[in-house]
Amino acid sequence: MATRGTSQNFPRPIGFSPQTDKLFQKGQTLLRKNNFSKAIRTLRKAAKQTPESPKVLRYYATALSRNNDHIEALKQFELADALDPTNRLSRNDATARAYADSLSYQASNLGRSGNYEAAMPLYEKALALKQSYATLKNYAMTVQGLAQELSNHYQYQEALELLLKALEYKPNDYRLCTTCANTAVEVGNLDLAFELLDRCLLQAGNDALALTSYGNALTANGRYEEAYACFVKVLSQKSNNVPTITSYGNALAAEGRYEE
């Protein structure tokens, strides 16, 4: 028998046979207790008895997802979606979070393998369901990978638009913000770059990457002495920071100080 708290989190489908209803209730309780392996077995039985029920399939998929069996979980979620295309999931529903986590897991794997075209739609679907920490973290990492690939092909504007969209989801991610600022410099949008870098430095004033990026933006703006000050600050903390040394040399060359 489900507890009062269980019924609030895992609502019971209507019109089941007593046997199926008992299995579903038991599966809810096991999920609430984080006993995922038993919940999977119990809800699998319920799903076999009512294969036409998207709600049972979603809770079965939720148990799979919580047990880190994301591939099988996605199969079950997709079966439920086929039965209920409107997908009436609340953003606060436990099944929505599990669905988002499994989508994020699959998207992250695709992103790491370089298959960004397949990964991004999965992230969009996941973020529409639930903006969990894990989903946002994986999404930001994949976006930066895709942005780097676009930048490697000189598609800086496309990369910038992608990064700005990701930044809307993770406004306090200063690493993502720094990457976005660097791309803005490549596009030539220095106003945006400085706006983003000011935000980064407010969060992490001594971060080597943010300081070096700020120096690069200052160099692009012809403000060499200010740029040198940024590079010197980084090198005073770590004298062998290769990216900063390279940026320092590029700034000196841009000012015509080749011998230095």
XYZ file of N, CA, C and O in Angstrom, residues 72-259:
752
model
N 17.629 1.634 -22.162
C 16.338 0.939 -22.073
C 15.248 1.900 -21.601
O 14.096 1.812 -22.043
N 15.613 2.822 -20.710
C 14.637 3.808 -20.238
C 14.096 4.629 -21.408
O 12.883 4.861 -21.510
N 14.978 5.060 -22.289
C 14.534 5.857 -23.435
C 13.600 5.067 -24.342
O 12.646 5.614 -24.897
N 13.865 3.778 -24.498
C 12.970 2.945 -25.310
C 11.567 2.950 -24.738
O 10.579 3.053 -25.466
N 11.479 2.821 -23.408
C 10.168 2.791 -22.763
C 9.487 4.159 -22.800
O 8.278 4.257 -23.007
N 10.260 5.224 -22.607
C 9.688 6.565 -22.712
C 9.150 6.816 -24.124
O 8.094 7.427 -24.297
N 9.881 6.342 -25.123
C 9.438 6.537 -26.513
C 8.170 5.750 -26.810
O 7.300 6.215 -27.560
N 8.066 4.542 -26.234
C 6.823 3.772 -26.383
C 5.652 4.528 -25.765
O 4.562 4.575 -26.329
N 5.893 5.124 -24.595
C 4.843 5.906 -23.928
C 4.464 7.118 -24.767
O 3.279 7.464 -24.879
N 5.461 7.772 -25.359
C 5.184 8.941 -26.200
C 4.336 8.557 -27.409
O 3.485 9.334 -27.854
N 4.593 7.356 -27.957
C 3.815 6.901 -29.111
C 2.351 6.685 -28.731
O 1.448 6.935 -29.543
N 2.123 6.253 -27.493
C 0.750 6.051 -27.012
C 0.093 7.367 -26.618
O -1.133 7.494 -26.692
N 0.911 8.316 -26.192
C 0.395 9.611 -25.717
C 1.251 10.717 -26.317
O 2.134 11.269 -25.654
N 1.060 11.051 -27.598
C 1.922 12.031 -28.276
C 1.931 13.404 -27.613
O 2.893 14.151 -27.743
N 0.861 13.750 -26.887
C 0.843 15.071 -26.243
C 1.779 15.123 -25.055
O 2.161 16.206 -24.604
N 2.167 13.946 -24.552
C 3.160 13.852 -23.470
C 2.821 14.792 -22.323
O 3.538 15.749 -22.050
N 1.741 14.508 -21.628
C 1.222 15.403 -20.597
C 2.033 15.290 -19.304
O 1.488 14.982 -18.245
N 3.321 15.533 -19.397
C 4.185 15.466 -18.220
C 4.349 16.853 -17.614
O 4.628 17.815 -18.319
N 4.193 16.916 -16.312
C 4.483 18.161 -15.607
C 5.979 18.322 -15.466
O 6.719 17.355 -15.310
N 6.485 19.567 -15.506
C 7.913 19.805 -15.297
C 8.339 19.395 -13.888
O 9.519 19.197 -13.636
N 7.374 19.272 -12.970
C 7.704 18.852 -11.609
C 7.483 17.360 -11.400
O 7.681 16.830 -10.319
N 7.053 16.665 -12.440
C 6.765 15.253 -12.336
C 8.070 14.455 -12.251
O 9.036 14.746 -12.953
N 8.064 13.426 -11.407
C 9.260 12.590 -11.256
C 9.650 11.943 -12.575
O 10.837 11.759 -12.859
N 8.659 11.588 -13.394
C 8.976 10.947 -14.661
C 9.621 11.934 -15.636
O 10.450 11.549 -16.456
N 9.249 13.200 -15.546
C 9.845 14.207 -16.428
C 11.336 14.353 -16.144
O 12.151 14.444 -17.067
N 11.694 14.370 -14.887
C 13.110 14.490 -14.519
C 13.896 13.279 -15.006
O 14.994 13.410 -15.545
N 13.320 12.087 -14.808
C 14.008 10.875 -15.248
C 14.168 10.851 -16.765
O 15.231 10.468 -17.291
N 13.137 11.263 -17.475
C 13.190 11.318 -18.938
C 14.286 12.288 -19.373
O 15.101 11.980 -20.249
N 14.315 13.446 -18.749
C 15.339 14.449 -19.079
C 16.741 13.917 -18.800
O 17.666 14.131 -19.593
N 16.908 13.219 -17.689
C 18.231 12.674 -17.340
C 18.695 11.653 -18.371
O 19.877 11.633 -18.755
N 17.783 10.800 -18.822
C 18.159 9.781 -19.809
C 18.447 10.410 -21.167
O 19.380 9.994 -21.868
N 17.653 11.395 -21.544
C 17.927 12.123 -22.790
C 19.287 12.811 -22.726
O 20.073 12.778 -23.686
N 19.576 13.417 -21.582
C 20.846 14.107 -21.393
C 22.018 13.134 -21.465
O 23.056 13.438 -22.058
N 21.856 11.965 -20.853
C 22.906 10.937 -20.893
C 23.217 10.539 -22.331
O 24.376 10.483 -22.740
N 22.169 10.259 -23.091
C 22.369 9.852 -24.485
C 22.961 10.987 -25.314
O 23.866 10.771 -26.131
N 22.474 12.202 -25.098
C 22.986 13.355 -25.838
C 24.458 13.604 -25.525
O 25.251 13.943 -26.410
N 24.818 13.442 -24.252
C 26.213 13.636 -23.844
C 27.132 12.632 -24.536
O 28.218 12.985 -25.015
N 26.691 11.370 -24.619
C 27.484 10.354 -25.315
C 27.646 10.694 -26.789
O 28.732 10.545 -27.361
N 26.562 11.153 -27.399
C 26.623 11.538 -28.808
C 27.557 12.726 -29.000
O 28.336 12.773 -29.963
N 27.486 13.693 -28.082
C 28.351 14.860 -28.168
C 29.814 14.498 -28.047
O 30.666 15.004 -28.785
N 30.124 13.594 -27.096
C 31.519 13.188 -26.912
C 32.070 12.465 -28.135
O 33.281 12.507 -28.404
N 31.187 11.799 -28.872
C 31.631 11.103 -30.086
C 31.644 12.027 -31.302
O 31.987 11.604 -32.405
N 31.245 13.300 -31.092
C 31.260 14.274 -32.182
C 29.992 14.318 -33.003
O 29.920 15.046 -33.995
N 28.975 13.559 -32.592
C 27.713 13.540 -33.338
C 26.788 14.615 -32.784
O 25.763 14.324 -32.150
N 27.157 15.865 -33.017
C 26.405 16.991 -32.450
C 25.020 17.132 -33.075
O 24.081 17.559 -32.403
N 24.906 16.763 -34.335
C 23.619 16.893 -35.026
C 22.542 16.051 -34.345
O 21.386 16.468 -34.246
N 22.936 14.866 -33.868
C 21.981 14.012 -33.164
C 21.819 14.417 -31.710
O 20.745 14.230 -31.120
N 22.870 14.983 -31.114
C 22.831 15.315 -29.691
C 21.937 16.507 -29.383
O 21.175 16.490 -28.397
N 22.007 17.551 -30.179
C 21.329 18.798 -29.827
C 19.808 18.675 -29.716
O 19.211 19.234 -28.781
N 19.124 17.954 -30.629
C 17.669 17.820 -30.450
C 17.297 17.098 -29.154
O 16.266 17.404 -28.550
N 18.143 16.165 -28.718
C 17.872 15.461 -27.468
C 17.984 16.418 -26.289
O 17.183 16.365 -25.346
N 18.988 17.292 -26.312
C 19.119 18.296 -25.250
C 17.929 19.235 -25.219
O 17.425 19.592 -24.156
N 17.470 19.652 -26.406
C 16.321 20.556 -26.463
C 15.091 19.924 -25.827
O 14.345 20.574 -25.076
N 14.904 18.636 -26.108
C 13.765 17.929 -25.524
C 13.940 17.779 -24.014
O 12.994 17.971 -23.240
N 15.168 17.465 -23.594
C 15.445 17.301 -22.164
C 15.211 18.596 -21.400
O 14.590 18.602 -20.333
N 15.693 19.707 -21.945
C 15.561 20.994 -21.278
C 14.106 21.455 -21.219
O 13.715 22.172 -20.290
N 13.308 21.040 -22.186
C 11.883 21.371 -22.166
C 11.157 20.603 -21.068
O 10.149 21.069 -20.519
N 11.704 19.430 -20.713
C 11.091 18.613 -19.668
C 11.515 19.061 -18.273
O 10.686 19.259 -17.389
N 12.833 19.172 -18.078
C 13.347 19.501 -16.745
C 14.770 20.025 -16.867
O 15.645 19.358 -17.406
N 15.024 21.209 -16.336
C 16.360 21.807 -16.411
C 17.153 21.427 -15.158
O 17.454 22.256 -14.312
N 17.506 20.153 -15.081
C 18.257 19.670 -13.927
C 19.724 20.069 -14.056
O 20.213 20.412 -15.136
N 20.439 19.999 -12.934
C 21.867 20.348 -12.925
C 22.650 19.488 -13.902
O 23.480 19.996 -14.671
N 22.387 18.167 -13.889
C 23.139 17.256 -14.753
C 22.886 17.568 -16.225
O 23.816 17.586 -17.041
N 21.630 17.829 -16.569
C 21.301 18.139 -17.967
C 21.967 19.435 -18.414
O 22.550 19.507 -19.498
N 21.898 20.458 -17.571
C 22.509 21.744 -17.921
C 24.025 21.618 -18.055
O 24.628 22.203 -18.959
N 24.648 20.862 -17.164
C 26.101 20.674 -17.221
C 26.508 19.966 -18.506
O 27.430 20.411 -19.215
N 25.824 18.872 -18.829
C 26.143 18.131 -20.050
C 25.882 18.971 -21.297
O 26.648 18.935 -22.258
N 24.774 19.712 -21.264
C 24.420 20.566 -22.399
C 25.499 21.613 -22.644
O 25.936 21.813 -23.783
N 25.962 22.265 -21.584
C 26.988 23.297 -21.725
C 28.278 22.723 -22.294
O 28.927 23.328 -23.165
N 28.669 21.539 -21.837
C 29.891 20.905 -22.330
C 29.774 20.554 -23.806
O 30.708 20.769 -24.592
N 28.614 20.024 -24.196
C 28.419 19.651 -25.597
C 28.363 20.881 -26.491
O 28.931 20.889 -27.596
N 27.699 21.923 -26.027
C 27.628 23.162 -26.800
C 29.023 23.728 -27.039
O 29.349 24.168 -28.150
N 29.870 23.703 -26.018
C 31.232 24.223 -26.191
C 32.026 23.376 -27.178
O 32.832 23.905 -27.949
N 31.785 22.068 -27.166
C 32.449 21.208 -28.142
C 31.998 21.511 -29.557
O 32.818 21.594 -30.479
N 30.691 21.685 -29.737
C 30.156 22.019 -31.058
C 30.625 23.396 -31.491
O 30.990 23.606 -32.661
N 30.646 24.348 -30.565
C 31.102 25.704 -30.894
C 32.565 25.688 -31.339
O 32.950 26.409 -32.263
N 33.380 24.858 -30.684
C 34.786 24.746 -31.077
C 34.911 24.181 -32.482
O 35.730 24.651 -33.279
N 34.077 23.189 -32.781
C 34.109 22.608 -34.129
C 33.692 23.645 -35.174
O 34.306 23.742 -36.242
N 32.662 24.409 -34.872
C 32.229 25.467 -35.786
C 33.324 26.518 -35.963
O 33.591 26.975 -37.092
N 33.965 26.875 -34.850
C 35.050 27.866 -34.917
C 36.227 27.355 -35.728
O 36.887 28.118 -36.447
N 36.497 26.065 -35.633
C 37.586 25.479 -36.418
C 37.338 25.624 -37.910
O 38.284 25.613 -38.710
N 36.074 25.740 -38.283
C 35.702 25.940 -39.688
C 35.322 27.397 -39.957
O 34.633 27.693 -40.929
N 35.755 28.284 -39.040
C 35.563 29.738 -39.181
C 34.092 30.139 -39.202
O 33.738 31.205 -39.715
N 33.237 29.326 -38.600
C 31.813 29.645 -38.504
C 31.549 30.286 -37.132
O 30.796 29.784 -36.305
N 32.204 31.438 -36.938
C 32.186 32.066 -35.619
C 30.800 32.590 -35.235
O 30.410 32.516 -34.071
N 30.075 33.144 -36.184
C 28.762 33.694 -35.869
C 27.808 32.592 -35.425
O 27.059 32.761 -34.457
N 27.833 31.453 -36.108
C 26.991 30.321 -35.728
C 27.371 29.824 -34.332
O 26.508 29.505 -33.512
N 28.680 29.775 -34.085
C 29.149 29.336 -32.767
C 28.696 30.299 -31.677
O 28.265 29.884 -30.596
N 28.777 31.597 -31.956
C 28.380 32.604 -30.971
C 26.901 32.493 -30.636
O 26.507 32.565 -29.461
N 26.067 32.333 -31.643
C 24.631 32.222 -31.410
C 24.311 31.001 -30.548
O 23.462 31.057 -29.648
N 25.004 29.904 -30.804
C 24.804 28.681 -30.030
C 25.219 28.877 -28.573
O 24.515 28.475 -27.644
N 26.360 29.527 -28.366
C 26.870 29.763 -27.013
C 25.978 30.729 -26.232
O 25.751 30.538 -25.029
N 25.488 31.751 -26.901
C 24.599 32.703 -26.233
C 23.311 32.027 -25.778
O 22.787 32.321 -24.695
N 22.809 31.112 -26.592
C 21.606 30.370 -26.213
C 21.882 29.507 -24.984
O 21.074 29.450 -24.053
N 23.052 28.854 -24.972
C 23.416 28.022 -23.822
C 23.582 28.880 -22.573
O 23.225 28.465 -21.465
N 24.097 30.084 -22.751
C 24.331 30.981 -21.617
C 23.021 31.430 -20.981
O 22.986 31.749 -19.790
N 21.949 31.431 -21.751
C 20.640 31.755 -21.180
C 20.228 30.711 -20.147
O 19.582 31.026 -19.143
N 20.620 29.462 -20.394
C 20.303 28.386 -19.451
C 21.263 28.374 -18.268
O 20.887 27.992 -17.161
N 22.535 28.765 -18.512
C 23.550 28.711 -17.449
C 24.256 30.060 -17.338
O 25.438 30.196 -17.648
N 23.550 31.093 -16.882
C 24.121 32.447 -16.845
C 25.299 32.600 -15.890
O 26.093 33.530 -16.047
N 25.443 31.701 -14.926
C 26.526 31.821 -13.941
C 27.706 30.903 -14.224
O 28.603 30.778 -13.387
N 27.701 30.277 -15.379
C 28.810 29.400 -15.772
C 29.897 30.264 -16.412
O 29.831 30.597 -17.594
N 30.910 30.646 -15.616
C 31.881 31.600 -16.139
C 32.792 30.980 -17.197
O 33.357 31.690 -18.043
N 32.950 29.659 -17.193
C 33.720 29.002 -18.252
C 32.989 29.129 -19.587
O 33.584 29.466 -20.612
N 31.711 28.844 -19.558
C 30.890 29.000 -20.751
C 30.861 30.451 -21.182
O 30.961 30.784 -22.377
N 30.769 31.362 -20.221
C 30.754 32.797 -20.501
C 32.066 33.241 -21.161
O 32.064 34.037 -22.104
N 33.185 32.691 -20.679
C 34.490 33.029 -21.253
C 34.590 32.540 -22.686
O 35.078 33.253 -23.575
N 34.141 31.324 -22.927
C 34.148 30.774 -24.284
C 33.313 31.643 -25.217
O 33.692 31.916 -26.363
N 32.172 32.072 -24.715
C 31.284 32.936 -25.490
C 31.974 34.265 -25.808
O 31.901 34.767 -26.942
N 32.672 34.818 -24.824
C 33.383 36.086 -25.021
C 34.498 35.939 -26.048
O 34.697 36.811 -26.910
N 35.248 34.841 -25.985
C 36.319 34.602 -26.951
C 35.772 34.536 -28.373
O 36.395 35.045 -29.320
N 34.612 33.909 -28.499
C 33.991 33.801 -29.823
C 33.496 35.163 -30.292
O 33.572 35.488 -31.482
N 33.007 35.973 -29.368
C 32.569 37.328 -29.714
C 33.749 38.158 -30.238
O 33.591 38.974 -31.160
N 34.938 37.946 -29.667
C 36.138 38.637 -30.164
C 36.412 38.225 -31.606
O 36.726 39.067 -32.456
N 36.291 36.930 -31.883
C 36.530 36.437 -33.247
C 35.544 37.044 -34.239
O 35.894 37.331 -35.388
N 34.304 37.227 -33.791
C 33.280 37.832 -34.661
C 33.540 39.320 -34.850
O 33.140 39.912 -35.855
N 34.249 39.922 -33.887
C 34.505 41.358 -33.938
C 33.540 42.161 -33.095
O 33.529 43.391 -33.155
N 32.747 41.476 -32.285
C 31.780 42.150 -31.412
C 32.449 42.381 -30.059
O 32.199 41.655 -29.082
N 33.296 43.395 -29.990
C 34.073 43.643 -28.779
C 33.212 44.159 -27.629
O 33.506 43.875 -26.467
N 32.164 44.893 -27.947
C 31.270 45.362 -26.876
C 30.674 44.186 -26.121
O 30.651 44.169 -24.879
N 30.200 43.198 -26.856
C 29.640 42.004 -26.231
C 30.728 41.241 -25.484
O 30.503 40.760 -24.359
N 31.914 41.149 -26.082
C 33.019 40.428 -25.440
C 33.361 41.041 -24.093
O 33.506 40.327 -23.090
N 33.484 42.355 -24.035
C 33.824 43.017 -22.758
C 32.697 42.874 -21.742
O 32.946 42.691 -20.543
N 31.458 42.940 -22.217
C 30.319 42.763 -21.312
C 30.362 41.378 -20.667
O 30.173 41.234 -19.449
N 30.640 40.363 -21.473
C 30.704 38.996 -20.964
C 31.911 38.789 -20.057
O 31.814 38.144 -19.001
N 33.059 39.340 -20.450
C 34.271 39.154 -19.653
C 34.201 39.893 -18.325
O 34.729 39.417 -17.312
N 33.555 41.045 -18.311
C 33.345 41.742 -17.038
C 32.537 40.860 -16.086
O 32.817 40.790 -14.883
N 31.538 40.175 -16.651
C 30.725 39.264 -15.846
C 31.576 38.097 -15.338
O 31.460 37.695 -14.177
N 32.426 37.564 -16.188
C 33.303 36.448 -15.788
C 34.226 36.851 -14.652
O 34.403 36.114 -13.674
N 34.830 38.031 -14.775
C 35.803 38.464 -13.780
C 35.155 38.827 -12.450
O 35.802 38.760 -11.404
N 33.875 39.196 -12.499
C 33.165 39.425 -11.240
C 33.016 38.120 -10.461
O 33.046 38.105 -9.231
N 32.861 37.022 -11.203
C 32.697 35.714 -10.566
C 34.033 35.074 -10.217
O 34.139 34.389 -9.207
N 35.034 35.292 -11.071
C 36.334 34.616 -10.877
C 37.452 35.557 -11.312
O 38.046 35.388 -12.378
N 37.712 36.552 -10.485
C 38.644 37.614 -10.845
C 40.071 37.179 -11.092
O 40.812 37.842 -11.817
N 40.479 36.039 -10.505
C 41.854 35.574 -10.676
C 41.964 34.373 -11.607
O 43.032 33.757 -11.699
N 40.877 34.049 -12.281
C 40.914 32.899 -13.184
C 41.817 33.189 -14.372
O 41.659 34.200 -15.070
N 42.776 32.287 -14.609
C 43.776 32.510 -15.656
C 43.144 32.614 -17.039
O 43.527 33.474 -17.847
N 42.185 31.739 -17.321
C 41.558 31.749 -18.639
C 40.785 33.043 -18.869
O 40.877 33.655 -19.936
N 40.014 33.461 -17.857
C 39.225 34.686 -18.000
C 40.128 35.906 -18.164
O 39.864 36.785 -18.992
N 41.205 35.964 -17.383
C 42.145 37.099 -17.477
C 42.851 37.123 -18.825
O 43.021 38.188 -19.432
N 43.274 35.963 -19.285
C 43.934 35.896 -20.588
C 42.969 36.294 -21.699
O 43.331 37.026 -22.625
N 41.735 35.824 -21.600
C 40.721 36.186 -22.596
C 40.452 37.682 -22.574
O 40.270 38.312 -23.631
N 40.445 38.264 -21.376
C 40.241 39.708 -21.270
C 41.409 40.443 -21.921
O 41.212 41.438 -22.635
N 42.610 39.939 -21.694
C 43.783 40.531 -22.338
C 43.707 40.446 -23.855
O 44.065 41.398 -24.562
N 43.221 39.327 -24.365
C 43.078 39.173 -25.816
C 42.066 40.164 -26.382
O 42.269 40.733 -27.468
N 40.988 40.380 -25.645
C 39.979 41.351 -26.095
C 40.555 42.766 -26.083
O 40.308 43.566 -27.005
N 41.337 43.076 -25.058
C 41.979 44.394 -24.986
C 42.970 44.571 -26.132
O 43.066 45.657 -26.724
N 43.691 43.509 -26.470
C 44.618 43.558 -27.603
C 43.863 43.845 -28.887
O 44.276 44.688 -29.697
N 42.743 43.143 -29.081
C 41.939 43.355 -30.284
C 41.402 44.775 -30.353
O 41.156 45.303 -31.450
N 41.269 45.409 -29.185
C 40.771 46.777 -29.115
C 41.894 47.813 -29.136
O 41.643 49.020 -29.009
N 43.135 47.342 -29.255
C 44.282 48.245 -29.301
C 44.700 48.806 -27.954
O 45.495 49.752 -27.898
N 44.221 48.229 -26.884
C 44.540 48.719 -25.529
C 45.646 47.834 -24.950
O 45.440 47.016 -24.063
N 46.852 48.015 -25.496
C 47.935 47.073 -25.241
C 48.427 47.081 -23.790
O 48.663 46.018 -23.217
N 48.583 48.254 -23.216
C 49.113 48.303 -21.861
C 48.171 47.605 -20.875
O 48.619 46.916 -19.946
N 46.880 47.802 -21.070
C 45.914 47.112 -20.207
C 45.974 45.599 -20.427
O 45.834 44.816 -19.483
N 46.179 45.217 -21.682
C 46.286 43.790 -21.997
C 47.507 43.186 -21.316
O 47.426 42.105 -20.711
N 48.644 43.895 -21.391
C 49.862 43.385 -20.762
C 49.662 43.188 -19.267
O 50.158 42.217 -18.674
N 48.924 44.101 -18.650
C 48.681 44.001 -17.209
C 47.923 42.718 -16.873
O 48.194 42.061 -15.850
N 46.979 42.333 -17.729
C 46.244 41.079 -17.522
C 47.177 39.878 -17.632
O 47.143 38.966 -16.790
N 48.020 39.893 -18.666
C 48.922 38.763 -18.868
C 49.937 38.649 -17.727
O 50.238 37.552 -17.259
N 50.446 39.781 -17.289
C 51.423 39.789 -16.190
C 50.787 39.243 -14.908
O 51.427 38.498 -14.151
N 49.531 39.586 -14.694
C 48.840 39.098 -13.489
C 48.742 37.570 -13.502
O 48.970 36.906 -12.482
N 48.440 37.023 -14.677
C 48.349 35.561 -14.789
C 49.718 34.931 -14.597
O 49.884 33.965 -13.835
N 50.728 35.480 -15.259
C 52.065 34.894 -15.206
C 52.720 35.055 -13.844
O 53.623 34.286 -13.490
N 52.259 36.020 -13.057
C 52.786 36.152 -11.702
C 52.306 35.006 -10.819
O 52.928 34.676 -9.803
N 51.211 34.376 -11.224
C 50.675 33.233 -10.485
C 51.220 31.914 -11.028
O 51.457 30.972 -10.276
N 51.411 31.879 -12.351
C 51.928 30.668 -12.995
C 52.759 31.097 -14.200
O 52.219 31.396 -15.261
N 54.069 31.108 -14.002
C 54.963 31.704 -15.012
C 55.037 30.895 -16.308
O 55.435 31.422 -17.343
N 54.642 29.617 -16.267
C 54.743 28.782 -17.470
C 53.392 28.532 -18.133
O 53.189 27.518 -18.806
N 52.449 29.440 -17.931
C 51.132 29.304 -18.547
C 51.252 29.575 -20.046
O 51.341 30.725 -20.489
N 51.284 28.505 -20.827
C 51.579 28.619 -22.263
C 50.566 29.471 -23.017
O 50.957 30.346 -23.808
N 49.238 29.276 -22.832
C 48.279 30.125 -23.558
C 48.475 31.617 -23.265
O 48.353 32.455 -24.167
N 48.795 31.945 -22.018
C 48.989 33.350 -21.645
C 50.279 33.892 -22.255
O 50.310 35.030 -22.750
N 51.337 33.087 -22.229
C 52.604 33.507 -22.849
C 52.399 33.765 -24.329
O 52.890 34.764 -24.886
N 51.647 32.869 -24.990
C 51.368 33.032 -26.425
C 50.573 34.313 -26.676
O 50.875 35.081 -27.607
N 49.568 34.553 -25.851
C 48.756 35.761 -26.011
C 49.585 37.021 -25.775
O 49.425 38.027 -26.483
N 50.475 36.947 -24.787
C 51.354 38.085 -24.491
C 52.227 38.386 -25.705
O 52.377 39.543 -26.134
N 52.815 37.331 -26.278
C 53.652 37.514 -27.469
C 52.873 38.065 -28.647
O 53.362 38.936 -29.377
N 51.652 37.593 -28.828
C 50.815 38.084 -29.927
C 50.484 39.563 -29.748
O 50.437 40.331 -30.721
N 50.264 39.970 -28.493
C 49.952 41.369 -28.212
C 51.151 42.263 -28.508
O 51.023 43.342 -29.110
N 52.327 41.803 -28.099
C 53.549 42.568 -28.382
C 53.768 42.704 -29.884
O 54.126 43.784 -30.388
N 53.531 41.613 -30.606
C 53.694 41.647 -32.060
C 52.671 42.574 -32.704
O 52.987 43.317 -33.645
N 51.451 42.560 -32.188
C 50.406 43.424 -32.740
C 50.749 44.891 -32.568
O 50.386 45.735 -33.403
N 51.480 45.213 -31.486
C 51.889 46.597 -31.246
C 53.194 46.930 -31.973
O 53.642 48.093 -31.959
N 53.787 45.923 -32.605
C 55.029 46.151 -33.343
C 56.287 46.000 -32.501
O 57.377 46.367 -32.953
N 56.154 45.440 -31.314
C 57.314 45.277 -30.414
C 57.874 43.864 -30.590
O 57.868 43.033 -29.702
N 58.415 43.621 -31.780
C 58.829 42.270 -32.150
C 60.027 41.768 -31.335
O 60.130 40.589 -31.023
N 60.938 42.650 -30.990
C 62.140 42.217 -30.291
C 61.838 41.763 -28.869
O 62.623 41.017 -28.273
